[in-house]
Every structure is written in C-alpha cells, then in structure tokens.
Amino acid sequence: MTQRQLTFAANWKMNHGPAETRAFAERFLALTTPVEGRRLWFFPAAVSIGPMSEAMKSRADVEIGAQNVHWEPKGAYTGGISIPMVTEVGARLTLVGHSERRHLFGETDEQVARKTRAALAAGITPLVCVGETLAERDGGRTEPVILRQTGAVLAALPATDWDRVVLAYEPVWAIGTGKNATPDDAAQVHELIRMALSRNGISARVPILYGGSVNPENVASLLTRPQLDGVLVGGASLTPEGWAEVIDRGSKAKVCPSGGYDLIEG
Ligand code: 13P
C-alpha cells in the first residue's frame, strides 16, 4: 500500500507571462525546498509552460502542467493547443474540466472525458475538476451534479487507468469569491466522490484535492481533514511569498507526529 502524496497545485489562470513567470520562479526557488511525500504543481498560461519547466528543472518535487488541452494531437482547431505541444515544452500534467472551462467556455462532460482519455493515452496526468454552482448547491443538487461529473469520467476510463488520475473538488461558488467551503463541506463532498470511485472498483489511492478561495489563513484547517490530499489554488498562488506560505502552513497541518504526511492509505 502506498501513501498518497500531499499535493499543492497552483492554477495561475490568465496571469503571468514568460517574464513574470521567470521572476516568480527565481524567488520561489529561494523560498522553498523539496520535502519528501510532497509535490508542488504549477499550471501556468500556455506560453509560460516552457519557461516554468526550464526554471524548475532542478526541482524533482515540482511538475508543470497545462490549464487546458485539446483531445486531438493536431489539426484545424484554431486557438487550440495539443498534448504533444505542451509536453514538448515540459508539461507532465493537465487540468481538465476546470469550472471556468465548463461554465465560461461551455465545456461538456463528454469533452472532459475525451480530454482525460487523451491525456492518459499521451502519458500525462489529468487533474480532473468537478464542482457544483451556487444555484445547484442552493437547490440541493450538489450530490447529483458531482456524481454526474465524476460519472462521465468513470464511464470513459477502465479501472486500471485510475492510478494515473487526480481529481479536484472545486465548488464554483467558492472560486475567486473569498467564500471557501468549510472543512466539513469539503470533506463531505470528497467522501461522496470517494464512494462513487469505490463503487466502481477504483482504488482509494486516487488523490482528491480541494480548491476554492484557499489562502494562508484557511489552508491548515482544510488540510487537517484526512479526506483532502492537497489543494488547488488560484489567487493565493500568484505571488511567490504568498504561495510559499500556503505550502508551508498546509504542510505543517498535514504532518503526523511520527513524521510524513497524515493521509489515508489506500
Ligand atoms: P481561487 O483560489 O482564486 O478561488 O481559484 C480556485 C481555482 O479555480 C483553482 O483552480
């Protein structure tokens, strides 16, 4: 049985071009050191994937990913970026189905499933995001929405592929709003997702991250919940100092007295 790793993932959204990325990286490298059992992921804008990968190549604990990819390797898809293109410049991960892709760009469950399959086929890790809107939560529909979004990916993948998938629960109402889910809210939905996976014979080793207004003040209380394997962070990951602080406080919350990270073993 392997212990799941503690993951801190930074989604920079449409921020930080190549020059800002290089400056961030230089400062961040000075602020952090690798810690066993902890991995640091960055999802920069597409044009900054190469510079970030280059800047972080001395750090085995850091991996870089794309925020979005097309499922086709090439073709007439104006504005699209393919998985071979992002891997060529150093990406080893990709976000899939982020709520901003779903709600601002109309990405469907079916497209999320296709992108997840394409990422796995190309050998990169998909970080698949699910989450309900405020109207869905207020209407008591959190559970069916999460189960539908997770189910679309479950239906698209054989159980054996799941050892290379990472999930993120990001309630849409908590993203960029300053309203984060309480540790109880988050843990409850993480458990729901875990149950859906286990009903489909998927190993408990699939990490599930939480995202939505995570910051240095709330990261510790969220990560003390054993259901959370890490965080996916937007705004609070944009400065090297702020992000290093989130990582530091979150890491301390998860360390168990015997050393290592206090995650559920699968
Ligand atoms: P914020 O941390 O800015 O709320 O964004 C969360 C998010 O969408 C990460 O993917």
PDB file of C-alpha atoms and ligand atoms in Angstrom:
ATOM      1  CA  MET A   1       0.000   0.000   0.000  1.00  0.00           C
ATOM      2  CA  THR A   2       1.444   3.327  -0.999  1.00  0.00           C
ATOM      3  CA  GLN A   3       0.666   6.515   0.785  1.00  0.00           C
ATOM      4  CA  ARG A   4      -0.887   9.240  -1.310  1.00  0.00           C
ATOM      5  CA  GLN A   5       1.279  12.306  -1.679  1.00  0.00           C
ATOM      6  CA  LEU A   6       0.355  15.724  -0.386  1.00  0.00           C
ATOM      7  CA  THR A   7      -0.162  17.984  -3.407  1.00  0.00           C
ATOM      8  CA  PHE A   8      -0.094  21.768  -3.680  1.00  0.00           C
ATOM      9  CA  ALA A   9      -1.285  22.817  -7.122  1.00  0.00           C
ATOM     10  CA  ALA A  10      -1.161  26.410  -8.394  1.00  0.00           C
ATOM     11  CA  ASN A  11      -3.556  27.355 -11.181  1.00  0.00           C
ATOM     12  CA  TRP A  12      -2.402  30.712 -12.490  1.00  0.00           C
ATOM     13  CA  LYS A  13      -5.320  31.089 -14.911  1.00  0.00           C
ATOM     14  CA  MET A  14      -4.723  34.034 -17.308  1.00  0.00           C
ATOM     15  CA  ASN A  15      -1.877  35.551 -15.268  1.00  0.00           C
ATOM     16  CA  HIS A  16       1.935  35.660 -15.553  1.00  0.00           C
ATOM     17  CA  GLY A  17       3.507  35.751 -18.991  1.00  0.00           C
ATOM     18  CA  PRO A  18       7.024  34.344 -19.542  1.00  0.00           C
ATOM     19  CA  ALA A  19       8.936  37.243 -17.925  1.00  0.00           C
ATOM     20  CA  GLU A  20       6.757  37.308 -14.790  1.00  0.00           C
ATOM     21  CA  THR A  21       6.960  33.522 -14.648  1.00  0.00           C
ATOM     22  CA  ARG A  22      10.764  33.560 -14.649  1.00  0.00           C
ATOM     23  CA  ALA A  23      10.822  36.197 -11.909  1.00  0.00           C
ATOM     24  CA  PHE A  24       8.315  34.182  -9.835  1.00  0.00           C
ATOM     25  CA  ALA A  25      10.377  31.020 -10.261  1.00  0.00           C
ATOM     26  CA  GLU A  26      13.615  32.617  -9.166  1.00  0.00           C
ATOM     27  CA  ARG A  27      12.081  33.902  -5.953  1.00  0.00           C
ATOM     28  CA  PHE A  28      10.077  30.736  -5.291  1.00  0.00           C
ATOM     29  CA  LEU A  29      13.182  28.559  -5.603  1.00  0.00           C
ATOM     30  CA  ALA A  30      14.842  30.650  -2.923  1.00  0.00           C
ATOM     31  CA  LEU A  31      11.828  30.316  -0.611  1.00  0.00           C
ATOM     32  CA  THR A  32      11.160  26.569  -0.748  1.00  0.00           C
ATOM     33  CA  THR A  33      12.999  23.278  -0.534  1.00  0.00           C
ATOM     34  CA  PRO A  34      11.812  19.819  -1.556  1.00  0.00           C
ATOM     35  CA  VAL A  35      10.071  17.750   1.119  1.00  0.00           C
ATOM     36  CA  GLU A  36       9.579  14.026   0.819  1.00  0.00           C
ATOM     37  CA  GLY A  37       5.984  12.987   0.186  1.00  0.00           C
ATOM     38  CA  ARG A  38       5.006  16.462  -1.015  1.00  0.00           C
ATOM     39  CA  ARG A  39       4.666  17.580  -4.592  1.00  0.00           C
ATOM     40  CA  LEU A  40       4.263  21.063  -5.992  1.00  0.00           C
ATOM     41  CA  TRP A  41       2.380  21.551  -9.248  1.00  0.00           C
ATOM     42  CA  PHE A  42       2.104  24.664 -11.387  1.00  0.00           C
ATOM     43  CA  PHE A  43      -0.393  25.306 -14.157  1.00  0.00           C
ATOM     44  CA  PRO A  44       0.865  28.459 -15.906  1.00  0.00           C
ATOM     45  CA  ALA A  45      -0.613  30.059 -19.029  1.00  0.00           C
ATOM     46  CA  ALA A  46       0.319  28.051 -22.135  1.00  0.00           C
ATOM     47  CA  VAL A  47       3.079  30.466 -23.216  1.00  0.00           C
ATOM     48  CA  SER A  48       4.692  30.205 -19.777  1.00  0.00           C
ATOM     49  CA  ILE A  49       4.803  26.396 -19.531  1.00  0.00           C
ATOM     50  CA  GLY A  50       8.199  26.256 -21.270  1.00  0.00           C
ATOM     51  CA  PRO A  51       9.827  28.992 -19.159  1.00  0.00           C
ATOM     52  CA  MET A  52       8.443  27.493 -15.925  1.00  0.00           C
ATOM     53  CA  SER A  53       9.587  23.964 -16.818  1.00  0.00           C
ATOM     54  CA  GLU A  54      13.024  25.289 -17.650  1.00  0.00           C
ATOM     55  CA  ALA A  55      13.249  27.314 -14.423  1.00  0.00           C
ATOM     56  CA  MET A  56      12.147  24.366 -12.247  1.00  0.00           C
ATOM     57  CA  LYS A  57      14.221  21.624 -13.818  1.00  0.00           C
ATOM     58  CA  SER A  58      16.493  21.329 -10.763  1.00  0.00           C
ATOM     59  CA  ARG A  59      13.457  20.534  -8.562  1.00  0.00           C
ATOM     60  CA  ALA A  60      12.277  16.917  -8.638  1.00  0.00           C
ATOM     61  CA  ASP A  61       9.325  17.830  -6.394  1.00  0.00           C
ATOM     62  CA  VAL A  62       7.905  20.295  -8.947  1.00  0.00           C
ATOM     63  CA  GLU A  63       5.861  19.442 -12.026  1.00  0.00           C
ATOM     64  CA  ILE A  64       4.340  21.715 -14.610  1.00  0.00           C
ATOM     65  CA  GLY A  65       1.014  21.336 -16.362  1.00  0.00           C
ATOM     66  CA  ALA A  66      -1.268  22.902 -18.945  1.00  0.00           C
ATOM     67  CA  GLN A  67      -4.535  24.564 -17.952  1.00  0.00           C
ATOM     68  CA  ASN A  68      -6.354  23.126 -20.935  1.00  0.00           C
ATOM     69  CA  VAL A  69      -5.563  20.924 -23.928  1.00  0.00           C
ATOM     70  CA  HIS A  70      -7.390  19.651 -26.986  1.00  0.00           C
ATOM     71  CA  TRP A  71      -8.019  15.926 -27.244  1.00  0.00           C
ATOM     72  CA  GLU A  72      -6.734  15.760 -30.828  1.00  0.00           C
ATOM     73  CA  PRO A  73      -2.960  15.718 -31.320  1.00  0.00           C
ATOM     74  CA  LYS A  74      -3.167  18.215 -34.219  1.00  0.00           C
ATOM     75  CA  GLY A  75      -5.490  19.638 -36.825  1.00  0.00           C
ATOM     76  CA  ALA A  76      -7.717  22.537 -37.809  1.00  0.00           C
ATOM     77  CA  TYR A  77      -8.703  23.762 -34.331  1.00  0.00           C
ATOM     78  CA  THR A  78      -7.869  27.465 -34.333  1.00  0.00           C
ATOM     79  CA  GLY A  79      -6.661  28.570 -30.926  1.00  0.00           C
ATOM     80  CA  GLY A  80      -6.292  25.002 -29.716  1.00  0.00           C
ATOM     81  CA  ILE A  81      -3.206  23.547 -28.049  1.00  0.00           C
ATOM     82  CA  SER A  82      -2.466  19.851 -28.215  1.00  0.00           C
ATOM     83  CA  ILE A  83      -0.960  17.497 -25.665  1.00  0.00           C
ATOM     84  CA  PRO A  84       2.152  16.797 -27.790  1.00  0.00           C
ATOM     85  CA  MET A  85       2.749  20.577 -27.949  1.00  0.00           C
ATOM     86  CA  VAL A  86       2.600  21.092 -24.194  1.00  0.00           C
ATOM     87  CA  THR A  87       4.662  18.006 -23.432  1.00  0.00           C
ATOM     88  CA  GLU A  88       7.325  19.220 -25.871  1.00  0.00           C
ATOM     89  CA  VAL A  89       7.828  22.279 -23.647  1.00  0.00           C
ATOM     90  CA  GLY A  90       7.815  20.331 -20.389  1.00  0.00           C
ATOM     91  CA  ALA A  91       4.219  19.759 -19.254  1.00  0.00           C
ATOM     92  CA  ARG A  92       3.605  16.456 -17.475  1.00  0.00           C
ATOM     93  CA  LEU A  93       0.095  17.282 -16.264  1.00  0.00           C
ATOM     94  CA  THR A  94      -3.041  18.992 -17.461  1.00  0.00           C
ATOM     95  CA  LEU A  95      -6.102  20.430 -15.802  1.00  0.00           C
ATOM     96  CA  VAL A  96      -9.292  19.047 -17.308  1.00  0.00           C
ATOM     97  CA  GLY A  97     -12.799  20.411 -16.855  1.00  0.00           C
ATOM     98  CA  HIS A  98     -11.924  23.374 -14.674  1.00  0.00           C
ATOM     99  CA  SER A  99     -15.181  25.146 -13.861  1.00  0.00           C
ATOM    100  CA  GLU A 100     -14.083  28.210 -15.832  1.00  0.00           C
ATOM    101  CA  ARG A 101     -13.712  25.943 -18.892  1.00  0.00           C
ATOM    102  CA  ARG A 102     -17.076  24.342 -18.189  1.00  0.00           C
ATOM    103  CA  HIS A 103     -19.036  27.500 -17.425  1.00  0.00           C
ATOM    104  CA  LEU A 104     -17.296  30.259 -19.406  1.00  0.00           C
ATOM    105  CA  PHE A 105     -16.346  28.165 -22.428  1.00  0.00           C
ATOM    106  CA  GLY A 106     -19.160  25.626 -22.469  1.00  0.00           C
ATOM    107  CA  GLU A 107     -17.025  22.527 -21.963  1.00  0.00           C
ATOM    108  CA  THR A 108     -19.240  19.454 -21.615  1.00  0.00           C
ATOM    109  CA  ASP A 109     -18.885  16.266 -19.558  1.00  0.00           C
ATOM    110  CA  GLU A 110     -18.261  14.445 -22.816  1.00  0.00           C
ATOM    111  CA  GLN A 111     -15.382  16.761 -23.763  1.00  0.00           C
ATOM    112  CA  VAL A 112     -13.945  16.416 -20.260  1.00  0.00           C
ATOM    113  CA  ALA A 113     -13.987  12.644 -20.676  1.00  0.00           C
ATOM    114  CA  ARG A 114     -12.300  12.859 -24.104  1.00  0.00           C
ATOM    115  CA  LYS A 115      -9.563  15.151 -22.805  1.00  0.00           C
ATOM    116  CA  THR A 116      -8.962  12.888 -19.809  1.00  0.00           C
ATOM    117  CA  ARG A 117      -8.623   9.865 -22.085  1.00  0.00           C
ATOM    118  CA  ALA A 118      -6.298  11.757 -24.426  1.00  0.00           C
ATOM    119  CA  ALA A 119      -4.072  12.893 -21.548  1.00  0.00           C
ATOM    120  CA  LEU A 120      -3.735   9.343 -20.245  1.00  0.00           C
ATOM    121  CA  ALA A 121      -3.059   7.971 -23.718  1.00  0.00           C
ATOM    122  CA  ALA A 122      -0.268  10.541 -24.121  1.00  0.00           C
ATOM    123  CA  GLY A 123       1.216   9.648 -20.715  1.00  0.00           C
ATOM    124  CA  ILE A 124       0.454  12.864 -18.842  1.00  0.00           C
ATOM    125  CA  THR A 125      -1.545  13.145 -15.615  1.00  0.00           C
ATOM    126  CA  PRO A 126      -5.032  14.650 -15.882  1.00  0.00           C
ATOM    127  CA  LEU A 127      -6.198  16.689 -12.894  1.00  0.00           C
ATOM    128  CA  VAL A 128      -9.941  16.489 -13.432  1.00  0.00           C
ATOM    129  CA  CYS A 129     -12.066  19.153 -11.752  1.00  0.00           C
ATOM    130  CA  VAL A 130     -15.644  18.773 -10.586  1.00  0.00           C
ATOM    131  CA  GLY A 131     -17.865  21.152  -8.650  1.00  0.00           C
ATOM    132  CA  GLU A 132     -21.379  22.490  -8.288  1.00  0.00           C
ATOM    133  CA  THR A 133     -22.602  26.060  -8.852  1.00  0.00           C
ATOM    134  CA  LEU A 134     -24.269  28.127  -6.142  1.00  0.00           C
ATOM    135  CA  ALA A 135     -27.708  27.579  -7.712  1.00  0.00           C
ATOM    136  CA  GLU A 136     -27.082  23.836  -7.745  1.00  0.00           C
ATOM    137  CA  ARG A 137     -25.957  23.838  -4.105  1.00  0.00           C
ATOM    138  CA  ASP A 138     -28.877  26.025  -3.001  1.00  0.00           C
ATOM    139  CA  GLY A 139     -31.248  23.778  -4.920  1.00  0.00           C
ATOM    140  CA  GLY A 140     -29.944  20.726  -3.025  1.00  0.00           C
ATOM    141  CA  ARG A 141     -28.372  19.319  -6.191  1.00  0.00           C
ATOM    142  CA  THR A 142     -24.715  19.126  -5.111  1.00  0.00           C
ATOM    143  CA  GLU A 143     -24.748  15.343  -4.938  1.00  0.00           C
ATOM    144  CA  PRO A 144     -26.290  14.595  -8.360  1.00  0.00           C
ATOM    145  CA  VAL A 145     -24.085  17.198 -10.066  1.00  0.00           C
ATOM    146  CA  ILE A 146     -20.874  15.828  -8.542  1.00  0.00           C
ATOM    147  CA  LEU A 147     -21.938  12.262  -9.298  1.00  0.00           C
ATOM    148  CA  ARG A 148     -22.810  13.181 -12.897  1.00  0.00           C
ATOM    149  CA  GLN A 149     -19.486  14.942 -13.497  1.00  0.00           C
ATOM    150  CA  THR A 150     -17.477  12.162 -11.853  1.00  0.00           C
ATOM    151  CA  GLY A 151     -19.600   9.522 -13.563  1.00  0.00           C
ATOM    152  CA  ALA A 152     -18.781  10.898 -17.018  1.00  0.00           C
ATOM    153  CA  VAL A 153     -15.090  10.266 -16.359  1.00  0.00           C
ATOM    154  CA  LEU A 154     -15.773   6.913 -14.664  1.00  0.00           C
ATOM    155  CA  ALA A 155     -17.687   5.753 -17.740  1.00  0.00           C
ATOM    156  CA  ALA A 156     -14.849   6.788 -20.047  1.00  0.00           C
ATOM    157  CA  LEU A 157     -11.929   5.039 -18.340  1.00  0.00           C
ATOM    158  CA  PRO A 158     -11.078   1.466 -17.446  1.00  0.00           C
ATOM    159  CA  ALA A 159     -10.439   0.986 -13.712  1.00  0.00           C
ATOM    160  CA  THR A 160      -6.749   0.341 -14.393  1.00  0.00           C
ATOM    161  CA  ASP A 161      -6.270   3.893 -15.731  1.00  0.00           C
ATOM    162  CA  TRP A 162      -7.294   5.441 -12.433  1.00  0.00           C
ATOM    163  CA  ASP A 163      -3.916   5.045 -10.805  1.00  0.00           C
ATOM    164  CA  ARG A 164      -2.831   7.949 -13.049  1.00  0.00           C
ATOM    165  CA  VAL A 165      -5.783  10.268 -12.444  1.00  0.00           C
ATOM    166  CA  VAL A 166      -6.046  13.055  -9.867  1.00  0.00           C
ATOM    167  CA  LEU A 167      -9.356  14.730  -9.022  1.00  0.00           C
ATOM    168  CA  ALA A 168     -10.144  18.167  -7.652  1.00  0.00           C
ATOM    169  CA  TYR A 169     -13.342  19.238  -5.969  1.00  0.00           C
ATOM    170  CA  GLU A 170     -13.821  22.930  -6.659  1.00  0.00           C
ATOM    171  CA  PRO A 171     -17.252  24.290  -5.726  1.00  0.00           C
ATOM    172  CA  VAL A 172     -17.907  27.004  -8.312  1.00  0.00           C
ATOM    173  CA  TRP A 173     -19.385  29.332  -5.678  1.00  0.00           C
ATOM    174  CA  ALA A 174     -16.091  29.263  -3.760  1.00  0.00           C
ATOM    175  CA  ILE A 175     -13.799  30.095  -6.679  1.00  0.00           C
ATOM    176  CA  GLY A 176     -12.382  33.588  -6.574  1.00  0.00           C
ATOM    177  CA  THR A 177     -15.192  34.717  -4.279  1.00  0.00           C
ATOM    178  CA  GLY A 178     -13.415  34.633  -0.934  1.00  0.00           C
ATOM    179  CA  LYS A 179     -16.114  32.194   0.255  1.00  0.00           C
ATOM    180  CA  ASN A 180     -14.366  28.920   0.816  1.00  0.00           C
ATOM    181  CA  ALA A 181     -16.167  25.724   1.664  1.00  0.00           C
ATOM    182  CA  THR A 182     -15.867  24.829   5.330  1.00  0.00           C
ATOM    183  CA  PRO A 183     -13.618  21.860   6.070  1.00  0.00           C
ATOM    184  CA  ASP A 184     -16.843  19.901   6.737  1.00  0.00           C
ATOM    185  CA  ASP A 185     -18.418  20.888   3.384  1.00  0.00           C
ATOM    186  CA  ALA A 186     -15.257  19.903   1.549  1.00  0.00           C
ATOM    187  CA  ALA A 187     -14.758  16.636   3.439  1.00  0.00           C
ATOM    188  CA  GLN A 188     -18.368  15.629   2.802  1.00  0.00           C
ATOM    189  CA  VAL A 189     -18.080  16.030  -0.974  1.00  0.00           C
ATOM    190  CA  HIS A 190     -14.664  14.357  -1.022  1.00  0.00           C
ATOM    191  CA  GLU A 191     -16.290  11.387   0.697  1.00  0.00           C
ATOM    192  CA  LEU A 192     -19.083  11.351  -1.846  1.00  0.00           C
ATOM    193  CA  ILE A 193     -16.542  11.259  -4.692  1.00  0.00           C
ATOM    194  CA  ARG A 194     -14.533   8.550  -2.923  1.00  0.00           C
ATOM    195  CA  MET A 195     -17.696   6.466  -2.562  1.00  0.00           C
ATOM    196  CA  ALA A 196     -18.509   6.847  -6.257  1.00  0.00           C
ATOM    197  CA  LEU A 197     -14.995   5.693  -7.104  1.00  0.00           C
ATOM    198  CA  SER A 198     -15.077   2.738  -4.760  1.00  0.00           C
ATOM    199  CA  ARG A 199     -18.482   1.609  -6.066  1.00  0.00           C
ATOM    200  CA  ASN A 200     -16.756   1.381  -9.429  1.00  0.00           C
ATOM    201  CA  GLY A 201     -13.843  -0.603  -8.080  1.00  0.00           C
ATOM    202  CA  ILE A 202     -11.414   2.313  -8.165  1.00  0.00           C
ATOM    203  CA  SER A 203      -8.583   2.231  -5.662  1.00  0.00           C
ATOM    204  CA  ALA A 204      -8.601   4.588  -2.688  1.00  0.00           C
ATOM    205  CA  ARG A 205      -5.238   5.837  -3.887  1.00  0.00           C
ATOM    206  CA  VAL A 206      -6.735   8.392  -6.305  1.00  0.00           C
ATOM    207  CA  PRO A 207      -5.838  11.747  -4.748  1.00  0.00           C
ATOM    208  CA  ILE A 208      -8.627  14.302  -4.358  1.00  0.00           C
ATOM    209  CA  LEU A 209      -7.624  17.952  -3.989  1.00  0.00           C
ATOM    210  CA  TYR A 210      -9.815  20.801  -2.785  1.00  0.00           C
ATOM    211  CA  GLY A 211      -9.962  24.203  -4.497  1.00  0.00           C
ATOM    212  CA  GLY A 212     -11.862  27.460  -3.993  1.00  0.00           C
ATOM    213  CA  SER A 213     -10.538  30.540  -2.153  1.00  0.00           C
ATOM    214  CA  VAL A 214      -7.801  28.597  -0.360  1.00  0.00           C
ATOM    215  CA  ASN A 215      -5.346  31.022   1.270  1.00  0.00           C
ATOM    216  CA  PRO A 216      -2.673  31.087   4.000  1.00  0.00           C
ATOM    217  CA  GLU A 217      -5.348  31.605   6.675  1.00  0.00           C
ATOM    218  CA  ASN A 218      -7.631  28.685   5.838  1.00  0.00           C
ATOM    219  CA  VAL A 219      -5.303  26.101   4.303  1.00  0.00           C
ATOM    220  CA  ALA A 220      -4.367  24.453   7.606  1.00  0.00           C
ATOM    221  CA  SER A 221      -7.934  23.898   8.786  1.00  0.00           C
ATOM    222  CA  LEU A 222      -8.892  22.436   5.396  1.00  0.00           C
ATOM    223  CA  LEU A 223      -5.904  20.128   5.228  1.00  0.00           C
ATOM    224  CA  THR A 224      -6.370  18.737   8.715  1.00  0.00           C
ATOM    225  CA  ARG A 225      -9.264  16.779   7.159  1.00  0.00           C
ATOM    226  CA  PRO A 226      -7.960  13.355   6.123  1.00  0.00           C
ATOM    227  CA  GLN A 227     -10.284  13.383   3.097  1.00  0.00           C
ATOM    228  CA  LEU A 228      -8.221  16.153   1.475  1.00  0.00           C
ATOM    229  CA  ASP A 229      -4.997  15.155  -0.275  1.00  0.00           C
ATOM    230  CA  GLY A 230      -3.990  18.662  -1.196  1.00  0.00           C
ATOM    231  CA  VAL A 231      -5.222  21.935  -2.599  1.00  0.00           C
ATOM    232  CA  LEU A 232      -5.696  23.570  -5.993  1.00  0.00           C
ATOM    233  CA  VAL A 233      -5.228  27.297  -5.635  1.00  0.00           C
ATOM    234  CA  GLY A 234      -5.785  30.303  -7.895  1.00  0.00           C
ATOM    235  CA  GLY A 235      -5.427  33.809  -6.438  1.00  0.00           C
ATOM    236  CA  ALA A 236      -3.281  32.871  -3.434  1.00  0.00           C
ATOM    237  CA  SER A 237      -0.704  31.165  -5.677  1.00  0.00           C
ATOM    238  CA  LEU A 238       0.140  34.263  -7.700  1.00  0.00           C
ATOM    239  CA  THR A 239       2.957  35.660  -5.556  1.00  0.00           C
ATOM    240  CA  PRO A 240       5.958  33.546  -4.571  1.00  0.00           C
ATOM    241  CA  GLU A 241       5.752  34.644  -0.937  1.00  0.00           C
ATOM    242  CA  GLY A 242       2.020  34.014  -0.644  1.00  0.00           C
ATOM    243  CA  TRP A 243       2.208  30.648  -2.340  1.00  0.00           C
ATOM    244  CA  ALA A 244       5.212  29.537  -0.283  1.00  0.00           C
ATOM    245  CA  GLU A 245       3.237  30.452   2.828  1.00  0.00           C
ATOM    246  CA  VAL A 246       0.207  28.420   1.757  1.00  0.00           C
ATOM    247  CA  ILE A 247       2.511  25.464   1.122  1.00  0.00           C
ATOM    248  CA  ASP A 248       4.301  25.868   4.416  1.00  0.00           C
ATOM    249  CA  ARG A 249       1.203  26.231   6.590  1.00  0.00           C
ATOM    250  CA  GLY A 250      -0.632  23.486   4.729  1.00  0.00           C
ATOM    251  CA  SER A 251       2.296  21.097   5.038  1.00  0.00           C
ATOM    252  CA  LYS A 252       2.515  21.620   8.786  1.00  0.00           C
ATOM    253  CA  ALA A 253      -1.197  20.900   9.181  1.00  0.00           C
ATOM    254  CA  LYS A 254      -0.792  17.547   7.499  1.00  0.00           C
ATOM    255  CA  VAL A 255       2.369  16.300   9.168  1.00  0.00           C
ATOM    256  CA  CYS A 256       1.683  13.492  11.607  1.00  0.00           C
ATOM    257  CA  PRO A 257       3.676  13.107  14.843  1.00  0.00           C
ATOM    258  CA  SER A 258       5.588  10.091  13.564  1.00  0.00           C
ATOM    259  CA  GLY A 259       6.773  12.118  10.546  1.00  0.00           C
ATOM    260  CA  GLY A 260       5.484  12.019   6.976  1.00  0.00           C
ATOM    261  CA  TYR A 261       2.041  13.133   5.924  1.00  0.00           C
ATOM    262  CA  ASP A 262      -1.160  12.127   7.583  1.00  0.00           C
ATOM    263  CA  LEU A 263      -3.099  10.930   4.534  1.00  0.00           C
ATOM    264  CA  ILE A 264      -5.449   7.991   4.323  1.00  0.00           C
ATOM    265  CA  GLU A 265      -3.597   4.999   2.961  1.00  0.00           C
ATOM    266  CA  GLY A 266      -5.176   3.170   0.085  1.00  0.00           C
TER     267      GLY A 266
HETATM  268  P1  13P B   1      -9.176  30.719  -6.217  1.00  0.00           P
HETATM  269  O1  13P B   1      -8.175  30.062  -5.325  1.00  0.00           O
HETATM  270  O2  13P B   1      -8.706  32.036  -6.776  1.00  0.00           O
HETATM  271  O3  13P B   1     -10.532  30.763  -5.607  1.00  0.00           O
HETATM  272  O4  13P B   1      -9.308  29.769  -7.513  1.00  0.00           O
HETATM  273  C1  13P B   1      -9.527  28.428  -7.318  1.00  0.00           C
HETATM  274  C2  13P B   1      -9.352  27.733  -8.611  1.00  0.00           C
HETATM  275  O5  13P B   1     -10.165  27.871  -9.504  1.00  0.00           O
HETATM  276  C3  13P B   1      -8.168  26.880  -8.788  1.00  0.00           C
HETATM  277  O6  13P B   1      -8.283  26.102  -9.926  1.00  0.00           O
END
